[in-house]
PDB file of N, CA and C in Angstrom:
ATOM      1  N   MET A1009     -38.423  71.519 -87.791  1.00 51.00           N
ATOM      2  CA  MET A1009     -38.281  70.043 -88.627  1.00 51.00           C
ATOM      3  C   MET A1009     -36.762  69.799 -88.594  1.00 51.00           C
ATOM      4  N   THR A1010     -36.327  68.819 -88.252  1.00 56.00           N
ATOM      5  CA  THR A1010     -35.091  68.057 -89.206  1.00 56.00           C
ATOM      6  C   THR A1010     -35.093  67.200 -89.900  1.00 56.00           C
ATOM      7  N   THR A1011     -34.302  66.966 -90.639  1.00 63.00           N
ATOM      8  CA  THR A1011     -34.741  65.627 -91.551  1.00 63.00           C
ATOM      9  C   THR A1011     -33.020  64.945 -91.417  1.00 63.00           C
ATOM     10  N   GLU A1012     -33.620  63.791 -91.652  1.00 62.00           N
ATOM     11  CA  GLU A1012     -32.665  62.458 -91.289  1.00 62.00           C
ATOM     12  C   GLU A1012     -31.368  62.854 -92.452  1.00 62.00           C
ATOM     13  N   PRO A1013     -30.467  62.613 -92.222  1.00 65.00           N
ATOM     14  CA  PRO A1013     -29.623  62.276 -93.358  1.00 65.00           C
ATOM     15  C   PRO A1013     -29.603  60.899 -94.162  1.00 65.00           C
ATOM     16  N   GLU A1014     -29.559  61.164 -95.683  1.00 89.00           N
ATOM     17  CA  GLU A1014     -29.527  60.096 -96.469  1.00 89.00           C
ATOM     18  C   GLU A1014     -28.244  59.250 -96.555  1.00 89.00           C
ATOM     19  N   VAL A1015     -28.303  58.182 -95.678  1.00 95.00           N
ATOM     20  CA  VAL A1015     -27.315  56.846 -95.527  1.00 95.00           C
ATOM     21  C   VAL A1015     -27.568  55.928 -96.439  1.00 95.00           C
ATOM     22  N   THR A1016     -26.622  55.735 -97.324  1.00 97.00           N
ATOM     23  CA  THR A1016     -26.662  54.373 -98.030  1.00 97.00           C
ATOM     24  C   THR A1016     -25.431  53.325 -97.376  1.00 97.00           C
ATOM     25  N   ILE A1017     -26.261  51.923 -97.215  1.00 98.00           N
ATOM     26  CA  ILE A1017     -25.338  51.181 -96.848  1.00 98.00           C
ATOM     27  C   ILE A1017     -25.524  50.156 -97.315  1.00 98.00           C
ATOM     28  N   SER A1018     -23.989  49.562 -97.725  1.00 98.00           N
ATOM     29  CA  SER A1018     -23.983  48.480 -98.546  1.00 98.00           C
ATOM     30  C   SER A1018     -22.548  47.384 -97.780  1.00 98.00           C
ATOM     31  N   ASP A1019     -23.235  46.249 -98.140  1.00 98.00           N
ATOM     32  CA  ASP A1019     -21.936  45.147 -97.973  1.00 98.00           C
ATOM     33  C   ASP A1019     -20.736  45.060 -98.784  1.00 98.00           C
ATOM     34  N   VAL A1020     -19.668  45.225 -98.217  1.00 98.00           N
ATOM     35  CA  VAL A1020     -18.252  44.850 -99.017  1.00 98.00           C
ATOM     36  C   VAL A1020     -17.384  43.907 -98.168  1.00 98.00           C
ATOM     37  N   PRO A1021     -18.126  42.716 -99.134  1.00 96.00           N
ATOM     38  CA  PRO A1021     -17.318  41.399 -98.950  1.00 96.00           C
ATOM     39  C   PRO A1021     -15.833  41.616 -98.579  1.00 96.00           C
ATOM     40  N   GLY A1022     -15.540  41.948 -99.707  1.00 97.00           N
ATOM     41  CA  GLY A1022     -13.923  41.892 -99.482  1.00 97.00           C
ATOM     42  C   GLY A1022     -13.399  42.649 -98.197  1.00 97.00           C
ATOM     43  N   ALA A1023     -13.738  43.457 -97.689  1.00 97.00           N
ATOM     44  CA  ALA A1023     -13.231  44.127 -96.715  1.00 97.00           C
ATOM     45  C   ALA A1023     -13.869  43.617 -95.567  1.00 97.00           C
ATOM     46  N   HIS A1024     -15.146  42.698 -95.584  1.00 98.00           N
ATOM     47  CA  HIS A1024     -15.819  42.117 -94.421  1.00 98.00           C
ATOM     48  C   HIS A1024     -16.080  43.168 -93.681  1.00 98.00           C
ATOM     49  N   ARG A1025     -17.014  43.978 -93.930  1.00 98.00           N
ATOM     50  CA  ARG A1025     -18.081  45.013 -93.575  1.00 98.00           C
ATOM     51  C   ARG A1025     -18.776  45.357 -94.692  1.00 98.00           C
ATOM     52  N   PHE A1026     -19.948  45.950 -93.274  1.00 98.00           N
ATOM     53  CA  PHE A1026     -20.863  46.912 -94.200  1.00 98.00           C
ATOM     54  C   PHE A1026     -20.266  48.270 -93.920  1.00 98.00           C
ATOM     55  N   GLU A1027     -20.476  49.155 -95.103  1.00 98.00           N
ATOM     56  CA  GLU A1027     -20.045  50.933 -94.947  1.00 98.00           C
ATOM     57  C   GLU A1027     -21.553  51.504 -95.083  1.00 98.00           C
ATOM     58  N   ALA A1028     -21.338  52.448 -94.364  1.00 98.00           N
ATOM     59  CA  ALA A1028     -22.269  53.279 -94.524  1.00 98.00           C
ATOM     60  C   ALA A1028     -21.852  54.713 -95.020  1.00 98.00           C
ATOM     61  N   LYS A1029     -22.403  55.191 -96.722  1.00 98.00           N
ATOM     62  CA  LYS A1029     -21.558  56.514 -96.892  1.00 98.00           C
ATOM     63  C   LYS A1029     -22.830  57.334 -96.982  1.00 98.00           C
ATOM     64  N   MET A1030     -22.419  58.777 -97.008  1.00 95.00           N
ATOM     65  CA  MET A1030     -23.187  59.971 -97.086  1.00 95.00           C
ATOM     66  C   MET A1030     -22.740  60.650 -98.202  1.00 95.00           C
ATOM     67  N   ASP A1031     -23.339  60.575 -99.266  1.00 93.00           N
ATOM     68  CA  ASP A1031     -22.756  61.690-100.469  1.00 93.00           C
ATOM     69  C   ASP A1031     -21.549  60.770-101.082  1.00 93.00           C
ATOM     70  N   GLY A1032     -21.408  59.798-100.894  1.00 93.00           N
ATOM     71  CA  GLY A1032     -20.126  59.222-101.016  1.00 93.00           C
ATOM     72  C   GLY A1032     -18.949  59.215-100.421  1.00 93.00           C
ATOM     73  N   GLU A1033     -19.255  59.835 -99.213  1.00 96.00           N
ATOM     74  CA  GLU A1033     -18.299  59.775 -98.138  1.00 96.00           C
ATOM     75  C   GLU A1033     -18.215  58.620 -96.880  1.00 96.00           C
ATOM     76  N   LEU A1034     -17.380  57.938 -96.549  1.00 97.00           N
ATOM     77  CA  LEU A1034     -17.507  56.772 -95.660  1.00 97.00           C
ATOM     78  C   LEU A1034     -17.185  57.348 -94.337  1.00 97.00           C
ATOM     79  N   VAL A1035     -18.635  57.032 -93.642  1.00 98.00           N
ATOM     80  CA  VAL A1035     -19.142  57.812 -92.549  1.00 98.00           C
ATOM     81  C   VAL A1035     -19.249  56.970 -91.083  1.00 98.00           C
ATOM     82  N   GLY A1036     -19.152  55.327 -91.720  1.00 98.00           N
ATOM     83  CA  GLY A1036     -19.197  54.345 -90.298  1.00 98.00           C
ATOM     84  C   GLY A1036     -19.247  52.941 -91.074  1.00 98.00           C
ATOM     85  N   PHE A1037     -18.734  52.014 -90.422  1.00 98.00           N
ATOM     86  CA  PHE A1037     -19.150  50.900 -90.996  1.00 98.00           C
ATOM     87  C   PHE A1037     -18.939  49.718 -89.612  1.00 98.00           C
ATOM     88  N   VAL A1038     -19.516  48.596 -90.031  1.00 98.00           N
ATOM     89  CA  VAL A1038     -19.619  47.179 -88.954  1.00 98.00           C
ATOM     90  C   VAL A1038     -18.572  46.089 -89.365  1.00 98.00           C
ATOM     91  N   SER A1039     -17.664  45.862 -89.217  1.00 98.00           N
ATOM     92  CA  SER A1039     -16.684  44.671 -89.665  1.00 98.00           C
ATOM     93  C   SER A1039     -17.553  43.278 -88.874  1.00 98.00           C
ATOM     94  N   TYR A1040     -16.977  42.109 -90.131  1.00 98.00           N
ATOM     95  CA  TYR A1040     -17.398  40.973 -89.506  1.00 98.00           C
ATOM     96  C   TYR A1040     -16.853  39.984 -90.301  1.00 98.00           C
ATOM     97  N   VAL A1041     -17.349  38.567 -89.404  1.00 98.00           N
ATOM     98  CA  VAL A1041     -16.678  37.516 -89.966  1.00 98.00           C
ATOM     99  C   VAL A1041     -17.621  36.722 -90.151  1.00 98.00           C
ATOM    100  N   ARG A1042     -18.105  36.084 -91.404  1.00 97.00           N
ATOM    101  CA  ARG A1042     -19.190  35.172 -91.615  1.00 97.00           C
ATOM    102  C   ARG A1042     -18.855  33.943 -92.510  1.00 97.00           C
ATOM    103  N   ASP A1043     -19.680  33.008 -92.412  1.00 96.00           N
ATOM    104  CA  ASP A1043     -19.555  31.659 -93.080  1.00 96.00           C
ATOM    105  C   ASP A1043     -20.656  31.572 -93.159  1.00 96.00           C
ATOM    106  N   ASP A1044     -21.223  30.100 -93.965  1.00 94.00           N
ATOM    107  CA  ASP A1044     -22.568  29.794 -94.293  1.00 94.00           C
ATOM    108  C   ASP A1044     -23.572  29.697 -93.304  1.00 94.00           C
ATOM    109  N   LYS A1045     -23.138  29.350 -92.093  1.00 96.00           N
ATOM    110  CA  LYS A1045     -24.144  29.708 -90.842  1.00 96.00           C
ATOM    111  C   LYS A1045     -23.932  30.723 -90.037  1.00 96.00           C
ATOM    112  N   VAL A1046     -22.968  31.321 -89.714  1.00 97.00           N
ATOM    113  CA  VAL A1046     -23.058  32.034 -88.807  1.00 97.00           C
ATOM    114  C   VAL A1046     -22.171  33.569 -89.013  1.00 97.00           C
ATOM    115  N   VAL A1047     -22.740  34.602 -88.535  1.00 97.00           N
ATOM    116  CA  VAL A1047     -22.189  36.088 -88.676  1.00 97.00           C
ATOM    117  C   VAL A1047     -21.653  36.443 -87.382  1.00 97.00           C
ATOM    118  N   ASP A1048     -20.330  36.872 -87.491  1.00 97.00           N
ATOM    119  CA  ASP A1048     -20.344  37.558 -86.066  1.00 97.00           C
ATOM    120  C   ASP A1048     -19.670  38.981 -86.376  1.00 97.00           C
ATOM    121  N   TYR A1049     -20.645  39.806 -85.647  1.00 97.00           N
ATOM    122  CA  TYR A1049     -20.389  41.329 -85.853  1.00 97.00           C
ATOM    123  C   TYR A1049     -19.398  41.865 -84.950  1.00 97.00           C
ATOM    124  N   GLN A1050     -18.213  42.246 -85.139  1.00 97.00           N
ATOM    125  CA  GLN A1050     -16.823  42.417 -84.564  1.00 97.00           C
ATOM    126  C   GLN A1050     -16.669  43.747 -83.740  1.00 97.00           C
ATOM    127  N   HIS A1051     -17.266  44.497 -85.015  1.00 97.00           N
ATOM    128  CA  HIS A1051     -16.916  46.094 -84.369  1.00 97.00           C
ATOM    129  C   HIS A1051     -17.683  47.245 -85.555  1.00 97.00           C
ATOM    130  N   THR A1052     -18.353  48.365 -84.524  1.00 97.00           N
ATOM    131  CA  THR A1052     -18.656  49.127 -85.351  1.00 97.00           C
ATOM    132  C   THR A1052     -18.050  50.563 -84.978  1.00 97.00           C
ATOM    133  N   VAL A1053     -18.137  51.522 -86.295  1.00 97.00           N
ATOM    134  CA  VAL A1053     -17.580  52.492 -86.089  1.00 97.00           C
ATOM    135  C   VAL A1053     -17.992  53.808 -87.017  1.00 97.00           C
ATOM    136  N   VAL A1054     -18.656  54.623 -86.301  1.00 97.00           N
ATOM    137  CA  VAL A1054     -18.811  55.791 -86.699  1.00 97.00           C
ATOM    138  C   VAL A1054     -18.595  57.526 -86.498  1.00 97.00           C
ATOM    139  N   GLY A1055     -17.778  57.488 -87.676  1.00 97.00           N
ATOM    140  CA  GLY A1055     -16.911  59.029 -87.623  1.00 97.00           C
ATOM    141  C   GLY A1055     -17.582  59.938 -86.636  1.00 97.00           C
ATOM    142  N   PRO A1056     -16.583  60.385 -85.833  1.00 96.00           N
ATOM    143  CA  PRO A1056     -17.281  61.770 -84.996  1.00 96.00           C
ATOM    144  C   PRO A1056     -17.889  62.453 -85.409  1.00 96.00           C
ATOM    145  N   ALA A1057     -17.636  63.108 -86.233  1.00 95.00           N
ATOM    146  CA  ALA A1057     -18.584  64.253 -86.879  1.00 95.00           C
ATOM    147  C   ALA A1057     -19.584  63.627 -87.179  1.00 95.00           C
ATOM    148  N   TYR A1058     -20.155  62.196 -87.259  1.00 95.00           N
ATOM    149  CA  TYR A1058     -21.058  62.125 -87.836  1.00 95.00           C
ATOM    150  C   TYR A1058     -22.166  61.441 -86.405  1.00 95.00           C
ATOM    151  N   GLU A1059     -21.414  61.150 -85.166  1.00 93.00           N
ATOM    152  CA  GLU A1059     -22.088  60.914 -84.097  1.00 93.00           C
ATOM    153  C   GLU A1059     -23.674  61.278 -84.006  1.00 93.00           C
ATOM    154  N   GLY A1060     -24.288  60.740 -83.368  1.00 93.00           N
ATOM    155  CA  GLY A1060     -25.659  61.368 -83.295  1.00 93.00           C
ATOM    156  C   GLY A1060     -26.640  61.354 -83.993  1.00 93.00           C
ATOM    157  N   LEU A1061     -26.244  61.246 -85.457  1.00 93.00           N
ATOM    158  CA  LEU A1061     -27.202  61.299 -86.606  1.00 93.00           C
ATOM    159  C   LEU A1061     -27.985  59.827 -86.810  1.00 93.00           C
ATOM    160  N   GLY A1062     -27.948  59.058 -86.004  1.00 93.00           N
ATOM    161  CA  GLY A1062     -28.712  57.653 -86.007  1.00 93.00           C
ATOM    162  C   GLY A1062     -28.229  56.826 -87.160  1.00 93.00           C
ATOM    163  N   ILE A1063     -26.726  57.225 -87.180  1.00 96.00           N
ATOM    164  CA  ILE A1063     -25.911  56.465 -88.503  1.00 96.00           C
ATOM    165  C   ILE A1063     -25.799  55.034 -87.802  1.00 96.00           C
ATOM    166  N   GLY A1064     -25.424  54.933 -86.403  1.00 96.00           N
ATOM    167  CA  GLY A1064     -25.021  53.383 -85.721  1.00 96.00           C
ATOM    168  C   GLY A1064     -26.197  52.165 -86.118  1.00 96.00           C
ATOM    169  N   GLY A1065     -27.352  52.847 -85.434  1.00 95.00           N
ATOM    170  CA  GLY A1065     -28.670  52.587 -85.633  1.00 95.00           C
ATOM    171  C   GLY A1065     -28.692  52.078 -86.993  1.00 95.00           C
ATOM    172  N   LYS A1066     -28.763  52.788 -88.015  1.00 95.00           N
ATOM    173  CA  LYS A1066     -28.938  52.157 -89.431  1.00 95.00           C
ATOM    174  C   LYS A1066     -28.104  51.006 -89.917  1.00 95.00           C
ATOM    175  N   LEU A1067     -26.998  51.089 -89.350  1.00 97.00           N
ATOM    176  CA  LEU A1067     -25.967  50.308 -89.720  1.00 97.00           C
ATOM    177  C   LEU A1067     -26.481  48.825 -89.225  1.00 97.00           C
ATOM    178  N   ALA A1068     -26.807  48.767 -87.731  1.00 96.00           N
ATOM    179  CA  ALA A1068     -27.190  47.606 -86.972  1.00 96.00           C
ATOM    180  C   ALA A1068     -28.220  47.079 -87.537  1.00 96.00           C
ATOM    181  N   ARG A1069     -29.565  47.991 -87.831  1.00 95.00           N
ATOM    182  CA  ARG A1069     -30.848  47.749 -88.861  1.00 95.00           C
ATOM    183  C   ARG A1069     -30.445  46.822 -89.714  1.00 95.00           C
ATOM    184  N   ALA A1070     -29.524  47.310 -90.295  1.00 96.00           N
ATOM    185  CA  ALA A1070     -29.078  46.592 -92.211  1.00 96.00           C
ATOM    186  C   ALA A1070     -28.525  45.545 -92.077  1.00 96.00           C
ATOM    187  N   VAL A1071     -27.482  45.418 -90.706  1.00 97.00           N
ATOM    188  CA  VAL A1071     -26.266  44.080 -90.559  1.00 97.00           C
ATOM    189  C   VAL A1071     -27.395  43.187 -90.271  1.00 97.00           C
ATOM    190  N   LEU A1072     -28.355  43.418 -88.901  1.00 95.00           N
ATOM    191  CA  LEU A1072     -29.268  42.147 -88.574  1.00 95.00           C
ATOM    192  C   LEU A1072     -30.394  41.967 -89.801  1.00 95.00           C
ATOM    193  N   ASP A1073     -30.619  42.622 -90.327  1.00 94.00           N
ATOM    194  CA  ASP A1073     -31.856  42.203 -91.450  1.00 94.00           C
ATOM    195  C   ASP A1073     -31.126  41.648 -92.289  1.00 94.00           C
ATOM    196  N   ASP A1074     -29.598  41.803 -93.347  1.00 96.00           N
ATOM    197  CA  ASP A1074     -29.308  40.633 -93.511  1.00 96.00           C
ATOM    198  C   ASP A1074     -28.868  39.541 -93.446  1.00 96.00           C
ATOM    199  N   ALA A1075     -28.170  39.599 -91.919  1.00 95.00           N
ATOM    200  CA  ALA A1075     -28.391  38.194 -91.428  1.00 95.00           C
ATOM    201  C   ALA A1075     -29.588  37.287 -91.368  1.00 95.00           C
ATOM    202  N   LEU A1076     -30.826  38.206 -91.236  1.00 93.00           N
ATOM    203  CA  LEU A1076     -31.662  37.415 -91.012  1.00 93.00           C
ATOM    204  C   LEU A1076     -32.320  36.865 -92.505  1.00 93.00           C
ATOM    205  N   ARG A1077     -32.019  37.538 -93.481  1.00 95.00           N
ATOM    206  CA  ARG A1077     -32.255  37.264 -94.982  1.00 95.00           C
ATOM    207  C   ARG A1077     -31.742  36.262 -95.176  1.00 95.00           C
ATOM    208  N   ARG A1078     -30.254  35.950 -94.783  1.00 95.00           N
ATOM    209  CA  ARG A1078     -29.617  35.203 -95.100  1.00 95.00           C
ATOM    210  C   ARG A1078     -29.490  33.509 -94.425  1.00 95.00           C
ATOM    211  N   GLY A1079     -30.445  33.394 -93.100  1.00 95.00           N
ATOM    212  CA  GLY A1079     -30.797  32.800 -92.158  1.00 95.00           C
ATOM    213  C   GLY A1079     -29.512  32.409 -91.307  1.00 95.00           C
ATOM    214  N   LEU A1080     -28.632  33.394 -91.147  1.00 95.00           N
ATOM    215  CA  LEU A1080     -27.590  32.792 -90.182  1.00 95.00           C
ATOM    216  C   LEU A1080     -27.606  33.520 -88.934  1.00 95.00           C
ATOM    217  N   GLU A1081     -26.719  32.617 -88.220  1.00 95.00           N
ATOM    218  CA  GLU A1081     -26.882  32.581 -86.558  1.00 95.00           C
ATOM    219  C   GLU A1081     -26.126  34.261 -86.589  1.00 95.00           C
ATOM    220  N   VAL A1082     -26.448  35.057 -85.637  1.00 94.00           N
ATOM    221  CA  VAL A1082     -26.072  36.327 -85.085  1.00 94.00           C
ATOM    222  C   VAL A1082     -25.044  36.183 -83.981  1.00 94.00           C
ATOM    223  N   ILE A1083     -23.841  36.437 -84.058  1.00 95.00           N
ATOM    224  CA  ILE A1083     -22.770  36.444 -82.822  1.00 95.00           C
ATOM    225  C   ILE A1083     -22.707  38.086 -82.464  1.00 95.00           C
ATOM    226  N   PRO A1084     -23.259  38.622 -81.777  1.00 94.00           N
ATOM    227  CA  PRO A1084     -22.958  39.972 -81.742  1.00 94.00           C
ATOM    228  C   PRO A1084     -21.702  40.345 -80.820  1.00 94.00           C
ATOM    229  N   SER A1085     -20.754  40.039 -80.901  1.00 96.00           N
ATOM    230  CA  SER A1085     -19.205  40.569 -80.210  1.00 96.00           C
ATOM    231  C   SER A1085     -19.133  41.936 -79.990  1.00 96.00           C
ATOM    232  N   CYS A1086     -19.376  42.631 -81.175  1.00 96.00           N
ATOM    233  CA  CYS A1086     -19.423  44.184 -80.837  1.00 96.00           C
ATOM    234  C   CYS A1086     -20.720  44.705 -79.844  1.00 96.00           C
ATOM    235  N   PRO A1087     -20.055  45.383 -78.978  1.00 96.00           N
ATOM    236  CA  PRO A1087     -20.786  45.775 -77.424  1.00 96.00           C
ATOM    237  C   PRO A1087     -21.914  47.001 -78.112  1.00 96.00           C
ATOM    238  N   PHE A1088     -21.552  47.593 -79.161  1.00 96.00           N
ATOM    239  CA  PHE A1088     -22.883  48.306 -79.645  1.00 96.00           C
ATOM    240  C   PHE A1088     -23.679  47.913 -80.071  1.00 96.00           C
ATOM    241  N   LEU A1089     -23.509  46.565 -80.812  1.00 95.00           N
ATOM    242  CA  LEU A1089     -24.600  45.692 -81.849  1.00 95.00           C
ATOM    243  C   LEU A1089     -25.429  44.668 -80.403  1.00 95.00           C
ATOM    244  N   LYS A1090     -24.437  44.744 -79.549  1.00 95.00           N
ATOM    245  CA  LYS A1090     -25.091  43.665 -78.559  1.00 95.00           C
ATOM    246  C   LYS A1090     -26.387  44.900 -77.856  1.00 95.00           C
ATOM    247  N   ALA A1091     -25.753  46.096 -77.624  1.00 95.00           N
ATOM    248  CA  ALA A1091     -26.851  46.593 -76.499  1.00 95.00           C
ATOM    249  C   ALA A1091     -28.072  47.219 -77.691  1.00 95.00           C
ATOM    250  N   TRP A1092     -27.689  47.332 -78.805  1.00 94.00           N
ATOM    251  CA  TRP A1092     -28.814  47.612 -79.772  1.00 94.00           C
ATOM    252  C   TRP A1092     -30.113  46.243 -79.914  1.00 94.00           C
ATOM    253  N   ILE A1093     -29.322  45.373 -80.020  1.00 93.00           N
ATOM    254  CA  ILE A1093     -30.325  44.116 -79.868  1.00 93.00           C
ATOM    255  C   ILE A1093     -31.031  44.151 -78.621  1.00 93.00           C
ATOM    256  N   THR A1094     -30.629  44.571 -77.281  1.00 92.00           N
ATOM    257  CA  THR A1094     -30.773  44.984 -76.229  1.00 92.00           C
ATOM    258  C   THR A1094     -32.552  45.536 -76.218  1.00 92.00           C
ATOM    259  N   ARG A1095     -31.841  46.680 -76.790  1.00 93.00           N
ATOM    260  CA  ARG A1095     -32.872  47.736 -76.624  1.00 93.00           C
ATOM    261  C   ARG A1095     -33.814  47.843 -77.949  1.00 93.00           C
ATOM    262  N   HIS A1096     -33.502  46.608 -78.980  1.00 89.00           N
ATOM    263  CA  HIS A1096     -34.641  46.718 -79.886  1.00 89.00           C
ATOM    264  C   HIS A1096     -35.341  44.893 -79.755  1.00 89.00           C
ATOM    265  N   PRO A1097     -36.136  44.666 -78.680  1.00 82.00           N
ATOM    266  CA  PRO A1097     -36.272  43.520 -79.129  1.00 82.00           C
ATOM    267  C   PRO A1097     -37.413  43.226 -80.132  1.00 82.00           C
ATOM    268  N   ASP A1098     -38.045  44.494 -81.030  1.00 80.00           N
ATOM    269  CA  ASP A1098     -38.668  43.855 -81.662  1.00 80.00           C
ATOM    270  C   ASP A1098     -37.941  42.918 -83.275  1.00 80.00           C
ATOM    271  N   TRP A1099     -36.646  43.476 -83.013  1.00 71.00           N
ATOM    272  CA  TRP A1099     -35.565  42.623 -83.769  1.00 71.00           C
ATOM    273  C   TRP A1099     -35.646  41.199 -83.591  1.00 71.00           C
ATOM    274  N   ASP A1100     -35.124  40.931 -82.374  1.00 61.00           N
ATOM    275  CA  ASP A1100     -34.821  40.032 -81.685  1.00 61.00           C
ATOM    276  C   ASP A1100     -36.127  39.075 -82.046  1.00 61.00           C
ATOM    277  N   GLU A1101     -37.398  39.265 -81.991  1.00 47.00           N
ATOM    278  CA  GLU A1101     -38.511  38.737 -82.354  1.00 47.00           C
ATOM    279  C   GLU A1101     -38.941  38.152 -83.649  1.00 47.00           C
ATOM    280  N   GLU A1102     -38.471  39.334 -84.291  1.00 55.00           N
ATOM    281  CA  GLU A1102     -38.489  39.162 -85.908  1.00 55.00           C
ATOM    282  C   GLU A1102     -37.309  37.708 -86.727  1.00 55.00           C
ATOM    283  N   SER A1103     -36.299  37.742 -85.728  1.00 52.00           N
ATOM    284  CA  SER A1103     -35.264  36.989 -86.138  1.00 52.00           C
ATOM    285  C   SER A1103     -35.246  35.621 -85.351  1.00 52.00           C
ATOM    286  N   GLY A1104     -36.038  35.450 -84.387  1.00 44.00           N
ATOM    287  CA  GLY A1104     -36.047  34.034 -83.837  1.00 44.00           C
ATOM    288  C   GLY A1104     -35.292  33.489 -82.592  1.00 44.00           C
ATOM    289  N   GLY A1105     -34.675  34.751 -82.259  1.00 46.00           N
ATOM    290  CA  GLY A1105     -33.520  34.875 -81.383  1.00 46.00           C
ATOM    291  C   GLY A1105     -32.418  34.793 -82.017  1.00 46.00           C
ATOM    292  N   ALA A1106     -31.749  35.834 -80.992  1.00 43.00           N
ATOM    293  CA  ALA A1106     -30.003  36.790 -82.223  1.00 43.00           C
ATOM    294  C   ALA A1106     -29.011  36.227 -81.007  1.00 43.00           C
TER     295      ALA A1106
END
């Protein structure tokens, strides 16, 4: 049995990105441009040593849930996020359309 790594995800507005950390170490991020109505998720990065651990998916869920809480329209410019939304129609239904 494998356990998922504990990942902490937080919004860092000054850097215009959400960061994923494990044991305090930056392991991935999603950069964005956001205003009062729209958020454009532009790029997702996960460090090569951390690929395959589900960190990208955790970041995707966190950033999209944040947009939903804020009532923002989502523009997924990032190919990874666009694909994640397509593979997870449950998120799209919850959001009323991404």
